[in-house]
Coordinates of C-alpha atoms and ligand atoms in Angstrom, one line a residue:
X1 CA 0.0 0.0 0.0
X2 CA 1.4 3.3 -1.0
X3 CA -0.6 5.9 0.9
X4 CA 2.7 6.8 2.8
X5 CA 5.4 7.0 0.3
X6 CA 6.9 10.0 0.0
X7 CA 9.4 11.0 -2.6
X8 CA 12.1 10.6 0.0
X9 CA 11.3 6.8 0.6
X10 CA 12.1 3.6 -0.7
X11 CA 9.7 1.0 -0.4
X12 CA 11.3 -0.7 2.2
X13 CA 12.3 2.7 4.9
X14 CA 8.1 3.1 4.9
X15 CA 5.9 1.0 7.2
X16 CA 2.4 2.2 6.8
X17 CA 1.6 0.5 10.1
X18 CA 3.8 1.7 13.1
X19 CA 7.3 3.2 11.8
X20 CA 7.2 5.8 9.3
X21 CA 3.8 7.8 10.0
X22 CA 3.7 7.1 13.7
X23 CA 2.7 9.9 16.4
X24 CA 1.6 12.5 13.1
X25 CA 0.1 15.2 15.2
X26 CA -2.4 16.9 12.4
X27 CA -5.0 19.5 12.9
X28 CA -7.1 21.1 10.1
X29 CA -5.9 23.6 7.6
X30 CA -9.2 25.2 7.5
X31 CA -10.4 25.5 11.1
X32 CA -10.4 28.9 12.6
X33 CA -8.4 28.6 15.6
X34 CA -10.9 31.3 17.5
X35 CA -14.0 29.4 16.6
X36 CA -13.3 27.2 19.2
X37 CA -13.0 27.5 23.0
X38 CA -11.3 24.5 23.9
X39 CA -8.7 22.5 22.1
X40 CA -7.9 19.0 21.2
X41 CA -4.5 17.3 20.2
X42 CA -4.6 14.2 18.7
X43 CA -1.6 11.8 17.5
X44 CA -2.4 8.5 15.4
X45 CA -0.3 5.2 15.2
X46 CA -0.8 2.4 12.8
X47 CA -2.2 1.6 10.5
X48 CA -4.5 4.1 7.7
X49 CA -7.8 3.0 9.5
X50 CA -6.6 4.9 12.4
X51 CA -5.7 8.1 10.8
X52 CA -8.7 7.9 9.1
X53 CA -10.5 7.1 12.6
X54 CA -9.3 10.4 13.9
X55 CA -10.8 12.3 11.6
X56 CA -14.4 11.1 12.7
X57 CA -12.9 11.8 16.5
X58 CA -12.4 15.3 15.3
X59 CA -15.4 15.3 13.5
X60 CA -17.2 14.8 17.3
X61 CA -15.0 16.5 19.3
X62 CA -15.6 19.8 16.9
X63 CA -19.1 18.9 17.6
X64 CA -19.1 19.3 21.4
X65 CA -16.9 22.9 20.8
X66 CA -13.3 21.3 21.0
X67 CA -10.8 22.7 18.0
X68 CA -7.9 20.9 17.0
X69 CA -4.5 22.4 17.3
X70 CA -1.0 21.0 16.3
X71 CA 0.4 22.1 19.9
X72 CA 0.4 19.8 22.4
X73 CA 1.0 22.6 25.3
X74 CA -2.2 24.6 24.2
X75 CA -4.1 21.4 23.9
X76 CA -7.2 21.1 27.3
X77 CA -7.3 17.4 25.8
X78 CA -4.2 15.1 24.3
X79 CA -5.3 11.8 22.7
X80 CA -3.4 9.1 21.0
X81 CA -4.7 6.9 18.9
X82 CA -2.7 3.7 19.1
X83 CA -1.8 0.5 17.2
X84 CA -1.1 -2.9 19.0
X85 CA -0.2 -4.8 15.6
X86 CA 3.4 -5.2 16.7
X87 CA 5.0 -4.8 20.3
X88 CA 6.9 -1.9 19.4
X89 CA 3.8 0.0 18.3
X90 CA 2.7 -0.3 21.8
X91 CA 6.4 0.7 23.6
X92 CA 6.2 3.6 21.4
X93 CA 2.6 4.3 22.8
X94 CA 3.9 4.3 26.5
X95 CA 6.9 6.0 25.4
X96 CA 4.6 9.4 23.6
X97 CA 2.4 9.0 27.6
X98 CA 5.4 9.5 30.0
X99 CA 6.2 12.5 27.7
X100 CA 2.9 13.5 28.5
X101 CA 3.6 13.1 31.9
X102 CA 6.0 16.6 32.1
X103 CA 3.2 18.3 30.1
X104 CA 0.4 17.2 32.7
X105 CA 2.6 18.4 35.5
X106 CA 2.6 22.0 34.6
X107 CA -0.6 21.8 32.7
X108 CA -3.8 21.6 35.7
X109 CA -6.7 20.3 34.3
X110 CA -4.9 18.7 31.1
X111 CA -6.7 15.3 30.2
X112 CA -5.2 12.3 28.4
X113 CA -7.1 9.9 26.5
X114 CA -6.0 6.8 24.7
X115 CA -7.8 5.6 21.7
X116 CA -7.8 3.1 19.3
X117 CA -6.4 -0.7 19.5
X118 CA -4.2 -0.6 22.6
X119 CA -7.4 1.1 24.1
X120 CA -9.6 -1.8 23.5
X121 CA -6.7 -4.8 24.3
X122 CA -6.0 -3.1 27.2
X123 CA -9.5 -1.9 28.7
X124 CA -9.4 -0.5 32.4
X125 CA -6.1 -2.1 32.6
X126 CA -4.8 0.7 30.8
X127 CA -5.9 3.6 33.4
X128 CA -4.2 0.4 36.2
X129 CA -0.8 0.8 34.6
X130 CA -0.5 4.3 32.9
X131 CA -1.8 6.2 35.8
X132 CA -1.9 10.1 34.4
X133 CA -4.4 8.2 31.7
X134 CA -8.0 9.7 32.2
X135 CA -9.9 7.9 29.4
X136 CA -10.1 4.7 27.3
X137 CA -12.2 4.8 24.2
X138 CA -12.4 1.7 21.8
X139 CA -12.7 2.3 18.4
X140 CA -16.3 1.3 17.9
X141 CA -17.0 3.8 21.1
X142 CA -15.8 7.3 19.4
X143 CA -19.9 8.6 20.2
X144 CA -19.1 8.1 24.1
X145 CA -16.3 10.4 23.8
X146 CA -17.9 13.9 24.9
X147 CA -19.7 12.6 27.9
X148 CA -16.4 10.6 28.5
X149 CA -14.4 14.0 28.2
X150 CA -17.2 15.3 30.8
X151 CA -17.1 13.0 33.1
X152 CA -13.1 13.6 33.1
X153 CA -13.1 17.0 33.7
X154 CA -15.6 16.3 36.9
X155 CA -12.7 13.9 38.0
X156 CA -13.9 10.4 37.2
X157 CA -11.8 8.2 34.6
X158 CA -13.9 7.1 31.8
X159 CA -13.8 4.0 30.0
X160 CA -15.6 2.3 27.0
X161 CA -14.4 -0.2 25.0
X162 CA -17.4 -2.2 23.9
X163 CA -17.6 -3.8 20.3
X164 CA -20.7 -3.1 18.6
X165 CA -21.8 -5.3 15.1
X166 CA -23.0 -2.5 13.1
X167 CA -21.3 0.8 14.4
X168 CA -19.7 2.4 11.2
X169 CA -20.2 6.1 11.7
X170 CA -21.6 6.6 8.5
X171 CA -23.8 9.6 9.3
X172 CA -20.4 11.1 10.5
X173 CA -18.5 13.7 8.6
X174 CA -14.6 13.6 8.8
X175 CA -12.6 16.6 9.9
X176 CA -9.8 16.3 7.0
X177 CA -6.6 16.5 9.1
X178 CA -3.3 17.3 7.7
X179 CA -3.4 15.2 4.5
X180 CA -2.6 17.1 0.6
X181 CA -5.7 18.1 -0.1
X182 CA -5.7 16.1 -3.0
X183 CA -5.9 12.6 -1.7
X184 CA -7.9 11.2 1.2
X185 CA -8.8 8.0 3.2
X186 CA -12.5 6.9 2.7
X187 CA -13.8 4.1 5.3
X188 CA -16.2 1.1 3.6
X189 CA -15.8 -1.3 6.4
X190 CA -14.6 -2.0 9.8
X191 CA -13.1 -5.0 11.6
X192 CA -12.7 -8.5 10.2
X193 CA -13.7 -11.7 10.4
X194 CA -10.9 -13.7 9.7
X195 CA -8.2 -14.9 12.2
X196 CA -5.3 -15.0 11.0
X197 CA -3.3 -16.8 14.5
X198 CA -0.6 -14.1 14.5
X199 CA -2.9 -10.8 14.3
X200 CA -4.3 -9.0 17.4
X201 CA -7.0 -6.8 14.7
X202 CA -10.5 -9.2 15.1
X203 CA -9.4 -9.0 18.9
X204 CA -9.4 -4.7 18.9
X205 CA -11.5 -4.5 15.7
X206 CA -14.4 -6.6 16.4
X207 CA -16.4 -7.9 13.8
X208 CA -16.7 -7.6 10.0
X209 CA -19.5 -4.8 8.8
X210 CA -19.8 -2.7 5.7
X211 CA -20.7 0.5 5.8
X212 CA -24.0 2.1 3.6
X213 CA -22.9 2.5 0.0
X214 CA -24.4 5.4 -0.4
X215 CA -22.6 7.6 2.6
X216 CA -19.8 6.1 0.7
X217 CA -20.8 7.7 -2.7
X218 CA -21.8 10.9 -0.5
X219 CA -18.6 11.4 1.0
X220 CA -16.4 10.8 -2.1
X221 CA -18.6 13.3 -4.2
X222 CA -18.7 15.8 -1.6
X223 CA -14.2 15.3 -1.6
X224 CA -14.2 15.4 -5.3
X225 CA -16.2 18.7 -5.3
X226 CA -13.8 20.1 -2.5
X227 CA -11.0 19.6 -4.8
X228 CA -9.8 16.2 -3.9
X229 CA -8.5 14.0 -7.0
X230 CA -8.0 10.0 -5.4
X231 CA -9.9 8.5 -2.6
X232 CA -8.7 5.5 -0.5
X233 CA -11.7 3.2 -0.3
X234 CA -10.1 1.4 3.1
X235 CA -10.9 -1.7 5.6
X236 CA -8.8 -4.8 7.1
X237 CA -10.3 -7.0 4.2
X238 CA -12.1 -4.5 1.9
X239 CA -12.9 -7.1 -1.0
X240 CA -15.5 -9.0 1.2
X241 CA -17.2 -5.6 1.5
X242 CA -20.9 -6.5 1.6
X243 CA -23.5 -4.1 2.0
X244 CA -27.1 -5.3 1.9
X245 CA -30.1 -3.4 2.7
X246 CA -31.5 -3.6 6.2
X247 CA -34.1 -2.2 8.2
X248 CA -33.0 1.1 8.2
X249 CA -32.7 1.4 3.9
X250 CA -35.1 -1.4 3.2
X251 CA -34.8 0.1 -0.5
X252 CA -30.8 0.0 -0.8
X253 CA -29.6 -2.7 -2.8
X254 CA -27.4 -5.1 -2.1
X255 CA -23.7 -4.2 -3.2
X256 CA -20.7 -6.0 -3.4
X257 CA -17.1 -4.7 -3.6
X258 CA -16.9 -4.8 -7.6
X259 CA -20.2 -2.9 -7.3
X260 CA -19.2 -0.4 -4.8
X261 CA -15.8 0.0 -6.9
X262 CA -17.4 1.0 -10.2
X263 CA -20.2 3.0 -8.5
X264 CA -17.1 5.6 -6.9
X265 CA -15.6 5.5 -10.0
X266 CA -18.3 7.1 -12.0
X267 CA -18.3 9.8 -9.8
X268 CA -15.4 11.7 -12.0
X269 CA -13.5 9.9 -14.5
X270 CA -10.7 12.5 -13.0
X271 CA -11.3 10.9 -9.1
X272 CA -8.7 8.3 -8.7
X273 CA -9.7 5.5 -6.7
X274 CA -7.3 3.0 -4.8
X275 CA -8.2 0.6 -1.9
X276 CA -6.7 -1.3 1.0
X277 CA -6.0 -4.0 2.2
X278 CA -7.1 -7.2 -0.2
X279 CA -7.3 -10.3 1.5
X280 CA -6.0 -12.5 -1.3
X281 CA -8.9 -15.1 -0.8
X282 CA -11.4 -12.6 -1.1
X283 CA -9.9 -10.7 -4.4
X284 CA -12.5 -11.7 -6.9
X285 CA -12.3 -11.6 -10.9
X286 CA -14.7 -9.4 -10.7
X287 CA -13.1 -7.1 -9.2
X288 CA -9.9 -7.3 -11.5
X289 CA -12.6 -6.6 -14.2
X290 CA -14.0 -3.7 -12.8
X291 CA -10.6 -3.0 -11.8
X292 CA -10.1 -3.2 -16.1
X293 CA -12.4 -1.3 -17.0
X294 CA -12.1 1.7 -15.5
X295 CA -8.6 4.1 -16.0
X296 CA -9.6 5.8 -12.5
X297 CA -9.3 2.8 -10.5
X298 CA -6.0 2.5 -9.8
X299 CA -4.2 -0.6 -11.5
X300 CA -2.4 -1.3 -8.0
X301 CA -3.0 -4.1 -5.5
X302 CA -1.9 -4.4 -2.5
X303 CA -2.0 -8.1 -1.8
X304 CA -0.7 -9.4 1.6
X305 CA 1.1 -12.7 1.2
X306 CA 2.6 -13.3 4.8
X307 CA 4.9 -16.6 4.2
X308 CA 5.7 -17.9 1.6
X309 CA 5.3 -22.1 2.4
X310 CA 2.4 -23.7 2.8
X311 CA 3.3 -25.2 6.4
X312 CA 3.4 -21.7 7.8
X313 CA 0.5 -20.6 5.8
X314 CA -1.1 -23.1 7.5
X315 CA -0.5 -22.3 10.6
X316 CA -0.9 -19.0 10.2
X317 CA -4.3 -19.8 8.8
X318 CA -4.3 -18.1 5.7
X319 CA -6.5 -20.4 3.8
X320 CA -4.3 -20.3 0.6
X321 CA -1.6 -22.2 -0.4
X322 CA 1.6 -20.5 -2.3
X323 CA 0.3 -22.0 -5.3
X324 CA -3.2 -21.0 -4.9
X325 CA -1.3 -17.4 -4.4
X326 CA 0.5 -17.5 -7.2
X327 CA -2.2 -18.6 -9.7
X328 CA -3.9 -15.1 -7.8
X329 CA -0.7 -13.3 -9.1
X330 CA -0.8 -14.9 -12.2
X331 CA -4.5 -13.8 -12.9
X332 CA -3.7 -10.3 -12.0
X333 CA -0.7 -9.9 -14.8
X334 CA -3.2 -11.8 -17.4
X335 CA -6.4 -9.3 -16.7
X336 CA -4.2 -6.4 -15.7
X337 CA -1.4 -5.7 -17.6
X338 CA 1.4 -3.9 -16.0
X339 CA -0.3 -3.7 -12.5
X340 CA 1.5 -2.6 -9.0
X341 CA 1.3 -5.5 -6.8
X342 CA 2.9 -5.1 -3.0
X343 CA 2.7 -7.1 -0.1
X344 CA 2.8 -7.6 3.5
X345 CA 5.7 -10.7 4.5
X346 CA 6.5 -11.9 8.3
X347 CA 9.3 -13.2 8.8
X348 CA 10.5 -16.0 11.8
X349 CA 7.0 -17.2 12.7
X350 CA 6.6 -20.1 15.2
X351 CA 8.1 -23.1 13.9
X352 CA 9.7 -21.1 10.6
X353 CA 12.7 -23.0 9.4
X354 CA 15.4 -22.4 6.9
X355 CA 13.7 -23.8 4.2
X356 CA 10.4 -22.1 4.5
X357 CA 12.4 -18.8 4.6
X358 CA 13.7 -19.2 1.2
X359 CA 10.3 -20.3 -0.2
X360 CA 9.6 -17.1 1.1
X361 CA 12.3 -15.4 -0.7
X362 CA 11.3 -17.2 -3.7
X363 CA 7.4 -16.0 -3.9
X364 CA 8.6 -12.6 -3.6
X365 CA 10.6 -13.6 -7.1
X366 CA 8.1 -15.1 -8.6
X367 CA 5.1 -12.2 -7.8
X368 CA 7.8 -9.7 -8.5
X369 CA 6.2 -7.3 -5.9
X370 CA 6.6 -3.4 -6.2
X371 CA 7.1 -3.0 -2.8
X372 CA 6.7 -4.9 0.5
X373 CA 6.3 -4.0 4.1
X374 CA 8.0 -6.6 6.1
X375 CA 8.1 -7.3 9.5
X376 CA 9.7 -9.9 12.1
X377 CA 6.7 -11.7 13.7
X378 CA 5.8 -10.1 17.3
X379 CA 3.6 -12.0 19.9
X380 CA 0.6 -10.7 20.1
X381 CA -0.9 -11.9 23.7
X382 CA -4.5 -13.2 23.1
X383 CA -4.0 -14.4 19.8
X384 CA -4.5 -18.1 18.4
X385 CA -0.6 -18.1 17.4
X386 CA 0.2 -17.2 21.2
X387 CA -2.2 -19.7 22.4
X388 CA -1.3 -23.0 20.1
X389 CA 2.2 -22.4 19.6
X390 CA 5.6 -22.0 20.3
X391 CA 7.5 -18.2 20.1
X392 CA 10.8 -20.2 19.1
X393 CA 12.8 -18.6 16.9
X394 CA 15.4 -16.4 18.2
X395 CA 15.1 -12.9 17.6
X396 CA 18.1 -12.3 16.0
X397 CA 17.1 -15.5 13.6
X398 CA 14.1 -13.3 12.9
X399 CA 15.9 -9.9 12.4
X400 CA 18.6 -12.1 10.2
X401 CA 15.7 -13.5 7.5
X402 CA 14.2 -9.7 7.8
X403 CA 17.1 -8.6 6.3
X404 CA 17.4 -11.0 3.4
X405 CA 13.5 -10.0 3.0
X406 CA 14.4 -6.4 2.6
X407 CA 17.5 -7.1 0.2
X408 CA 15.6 -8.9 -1.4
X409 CA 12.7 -6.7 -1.7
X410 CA 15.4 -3.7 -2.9
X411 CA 16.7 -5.5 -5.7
X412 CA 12.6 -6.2 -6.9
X413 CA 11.6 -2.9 -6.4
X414 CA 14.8 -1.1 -8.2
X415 CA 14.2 -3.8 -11.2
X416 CA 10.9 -2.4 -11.2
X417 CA 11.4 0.9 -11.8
X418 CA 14.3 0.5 -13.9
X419 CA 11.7 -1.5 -16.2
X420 CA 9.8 2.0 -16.6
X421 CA 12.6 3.9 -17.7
X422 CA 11.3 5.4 -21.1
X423 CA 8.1 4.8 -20.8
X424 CA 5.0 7.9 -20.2
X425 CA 2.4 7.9 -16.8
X426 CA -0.5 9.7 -16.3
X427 CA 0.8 11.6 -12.5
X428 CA -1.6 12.8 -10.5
X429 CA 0.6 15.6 -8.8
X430 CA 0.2 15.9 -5.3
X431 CA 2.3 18.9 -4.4
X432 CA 5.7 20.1 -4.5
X433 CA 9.0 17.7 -3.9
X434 CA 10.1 17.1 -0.8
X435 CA 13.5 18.1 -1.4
X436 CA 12.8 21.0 -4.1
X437 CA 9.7 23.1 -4.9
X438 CA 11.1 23.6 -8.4
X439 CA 10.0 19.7 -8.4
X440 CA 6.9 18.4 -8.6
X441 CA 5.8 14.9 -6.8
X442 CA 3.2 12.7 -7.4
X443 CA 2.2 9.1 -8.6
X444 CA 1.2 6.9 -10.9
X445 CA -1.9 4.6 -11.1
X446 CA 0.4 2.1 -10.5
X447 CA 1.8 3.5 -7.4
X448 CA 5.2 4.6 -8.1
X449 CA 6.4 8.3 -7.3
X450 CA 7.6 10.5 -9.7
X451 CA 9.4 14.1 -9.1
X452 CA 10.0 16.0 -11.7
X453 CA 10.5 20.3 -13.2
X454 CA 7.5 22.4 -12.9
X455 CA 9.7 23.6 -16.1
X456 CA 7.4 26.2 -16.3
X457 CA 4.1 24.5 -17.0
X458 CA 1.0 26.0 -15.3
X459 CA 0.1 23.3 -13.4
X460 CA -1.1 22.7 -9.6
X461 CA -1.8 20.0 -7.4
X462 CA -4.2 18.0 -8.1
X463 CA -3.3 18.5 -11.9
X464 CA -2.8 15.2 -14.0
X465 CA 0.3 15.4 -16.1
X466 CA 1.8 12.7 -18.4
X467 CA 5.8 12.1 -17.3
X468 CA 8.5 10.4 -18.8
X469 CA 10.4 8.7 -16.6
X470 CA 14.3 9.3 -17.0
X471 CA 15.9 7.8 -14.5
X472 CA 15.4 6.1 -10.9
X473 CA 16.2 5.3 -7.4
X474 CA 14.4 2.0 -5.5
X475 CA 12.0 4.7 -4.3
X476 CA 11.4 7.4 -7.1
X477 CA 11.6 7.7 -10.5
X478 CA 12.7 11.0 -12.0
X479 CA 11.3 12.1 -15.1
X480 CA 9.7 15.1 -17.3
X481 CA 6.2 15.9 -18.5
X482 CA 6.3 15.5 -21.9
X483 CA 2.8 17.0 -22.4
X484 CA 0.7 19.2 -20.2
X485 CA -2.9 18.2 -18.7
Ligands
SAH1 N1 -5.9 -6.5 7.3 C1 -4.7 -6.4 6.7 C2 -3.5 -6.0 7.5 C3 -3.6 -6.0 8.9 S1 -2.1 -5.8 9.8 C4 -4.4 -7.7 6.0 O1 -4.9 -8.7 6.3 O2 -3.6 -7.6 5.1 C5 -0.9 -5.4 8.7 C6 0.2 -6.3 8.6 O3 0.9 -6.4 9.8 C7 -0.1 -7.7 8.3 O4 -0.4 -8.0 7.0 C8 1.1 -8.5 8.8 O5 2.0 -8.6 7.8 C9 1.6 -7.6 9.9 N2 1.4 -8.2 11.2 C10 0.2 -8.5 11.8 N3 0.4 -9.1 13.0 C11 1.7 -9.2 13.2 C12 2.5 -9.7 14.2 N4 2.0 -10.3 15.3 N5 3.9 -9.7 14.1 C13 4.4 -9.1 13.0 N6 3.7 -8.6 12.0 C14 2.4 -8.6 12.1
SF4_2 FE1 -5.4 -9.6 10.7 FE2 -5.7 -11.5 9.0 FE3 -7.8 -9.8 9.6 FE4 -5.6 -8.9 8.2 S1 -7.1 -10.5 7.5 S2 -6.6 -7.9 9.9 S3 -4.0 -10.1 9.1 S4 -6.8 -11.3 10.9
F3S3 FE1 -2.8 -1.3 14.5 FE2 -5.3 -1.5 15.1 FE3 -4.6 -0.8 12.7 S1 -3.7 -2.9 15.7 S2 -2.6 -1.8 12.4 S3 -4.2 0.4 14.5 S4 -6.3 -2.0 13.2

């Protein structure tokens, strides 16, 4: 997934989920900071859901007359919204709340809340062990937060962490935080249903639901007529999106995620559409059709392979085999030429050996991925992987196969780009270069980043432009427009 790629990254520096975007402290562009007579600071782990879940905590907290400000020492309320994918995300977490410790110290009054997956692991335990913690919100329980803030500021700690089977907050308006202005994170779907033994998500998630279509459709007109060019449709396992009408839209249709793909893209055939994260069971042809026939839906997929033998597959309860994955690959390249595929690769699970390691290594060859965000395996407590089996390969076995992952992963994604040298991209620009504002950045369907000379052209973000690409890095390809948009 490329929604945190900058032009300054390779592939293999950026992890969406807890490294590279962790602790962003964002607050609106637009907000008046007067409007407001008590402020809000938010910082968001993880993975994109979270970032995106902030923006509907914003959305409520603006509601109940809290502004959001990028200063931590003005903020009346700090909140984190935290990962517990890996156990680093969560030592980072209690890292960020013993800085907040010096701020509460000289700050009376200051509240601290902790949102998001560490939240709902942890529960009450949380306020137990991080004492200057005053509220716990789950991520299915952003609603509770005013009277939760309330209750606070009388003095009382405030926790809720419940689940619920249908929450969505559809009817809820994002506060766009930070961000480009030209691409933004759309939520279908929330938690998942599948139980992959290593993962910690259905645990802090809760259950699989899909969210109306048509708030969907709403929300991505209502971005494309503020100016916004790509959406990213997200959810843990967006292709088994499923909406079907119920009591409160006995009239809506039922939609699948092939449905709900084409239906965004005829909003604009100039809003770019992407979406995250495919589940590589639930990827359906008709998907890669829809996928086909649109040139607004981006031909990228990010497609999570984990291991790459079927013993560990197994275990890790996957429910596909390598070759089953590879025919998936296969069918890609045959009904989408050229497409971006990336993937998400653990290495040193329980029981991994040599051998299963360089089968590994070996589907990352043969899928020829883009990019890949790779991780040593972490035990998550709770999980059917810490339950059933054995933690047994030393860590420094772990961080050893990590490596030839990553080398690995460099050599495929610099072949990659060096493939594209020559060839022309439609570039949706999304503002200036991080090193240069005589440069361009911005990206192709496919994913890649491209910098390039404004060489003079009237052009802004949000512009398409078609680029040659010149030359390239692992990360970035450099290039030229050759025509204007
Ligand atoms: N729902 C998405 C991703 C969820 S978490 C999917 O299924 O693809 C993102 C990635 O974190 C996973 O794909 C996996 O590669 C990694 N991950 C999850 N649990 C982990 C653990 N316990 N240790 C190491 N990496 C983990
Ligand atoms: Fe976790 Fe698997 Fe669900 Fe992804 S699909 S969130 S890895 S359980
Ligand atoms: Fe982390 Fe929760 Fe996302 S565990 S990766 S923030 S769903």
């Amino acid at each position: 997934m490329l929604d945190y790629v900058t032009d300054k990254q390779t592939a293999t520096e950026t992890d969406r989920h807890d490294e590279a975007r962790q602790g962003e402290a964002f607050a609106p562009f637009t907000n008046d900071p007067n409007q407001y007579k008590k402020h809000f600071y938010i910082e968001s782990y993880g993975c994109a859901m979270n970032f995106s879940d902030s923006e509907i905590v914003a959305s409520i907290l603006n509601g109940v007359g809290y502004g959001a400000t990028r200063n931590a020492e003005e903020a009346d309320l700090v909140l984190l919204n935290t990962c517990s994918i890996r156990e680093k995300a969560e030592q980072t977490v209690r890292k960020r709340l013993s800085d907040f410790k010096r701020i509460k110290k000289t700050k009376k009054g200051l509240l601290v809340g902790v949102l998001g997956c560490m939240a709902e692991r942890l529960k009450s335990k949380l306020l137990e062990e991080e004492k200057l913690v005053d509220i716990v919100v789950g991520p299915d329980a952003y609603r509770a937060l005013p009277n939760l803030v309330l209750e606070a500021e009388s003095g009382q700690k405030g926790v809720n962490v419940l689940l619920s089977r249908d929450e969505t907050y559809a009817d809820i308006s994002p506060v766009r935080l930070g961000g480009n202005g030209v691409s933004a994170f759309v939520s279908i779907m929330r938690g998942c249903n599948n139980m992959c033994s290593f993962c910690v998500v259905p645990f802090t998630r809760g259950r699989e639901r899909s969210r109306p279509a048509n708030s969907i459709l709403q929300e991505c007109t209502q971005l494309f007529n503020e100016g916004y060019r790509e959406v990213t449709l997200l959810g843990q396992n967006v292709d088994s999106y499923y909406y079907t009408a119920d009591e409160d839209n006995p009239n809506n249709d039922s939609v699948t995620f092939a449905q709900l793909l084409e239906k965004v893209a005829l909003i604009s055939p100039l809003l770019r559409i992407r979406f995250s994260t495919s589940h590589p069971k639930d990827i359906t042809d008709d998907v890669l059709h829809t996928i086909a026939r649109y040139d607004n839906i981006c031909n990228y997929i990010h497609l999570p392979v984990q291991s790459g033998s079927n013993r560990i597959l197994q275990l890790m309860n996957r429910t596909y085999t390598r070759e089953w994955y590879m025919a998936k690959v296969d069918r890609i390249r045959e009904l989408l030429p050229g497409c971006g595929i990336s993937a998400d690769i653990i290495t040193g699970f329980c029981t991994e050996e040599e051998a299963d390691h360089q089968e590994t290594l070996a589907i990352m060859e043969y899928a020829q991925y883009d990019y890949s965000y790779m991780f040593f395996y972490s035990e998550r407590p709770g999980t059917l992987a810490q339950k059933r089996y054995t933690d047994d390969v030393p860590l420094n076995v772990k961080k050893r196969r990590l490596q030839e992952v990553v080398d690995m992963q460099n050599r495929l994604s610099l072949e990659s780009n060096l493939r594209d040298i020559g060839k022309t991209f439609k570039i949706l620009i999304e503002g200036d270069s991080k090193k240069s504002d005589a440069d361009w950045m911005g990206r192709s369907s496919e994913g890649k980043v491209f910098v390039f000379p404004k060489a003079g052209y009237a052009l802004q973000k949000g512009d398409y432009v078609w680029v040659k690409a010149n030359e390239c890095t692992q990360g970035t390809l450099l290039g030229e427009i050759v025509v204007g948009s």
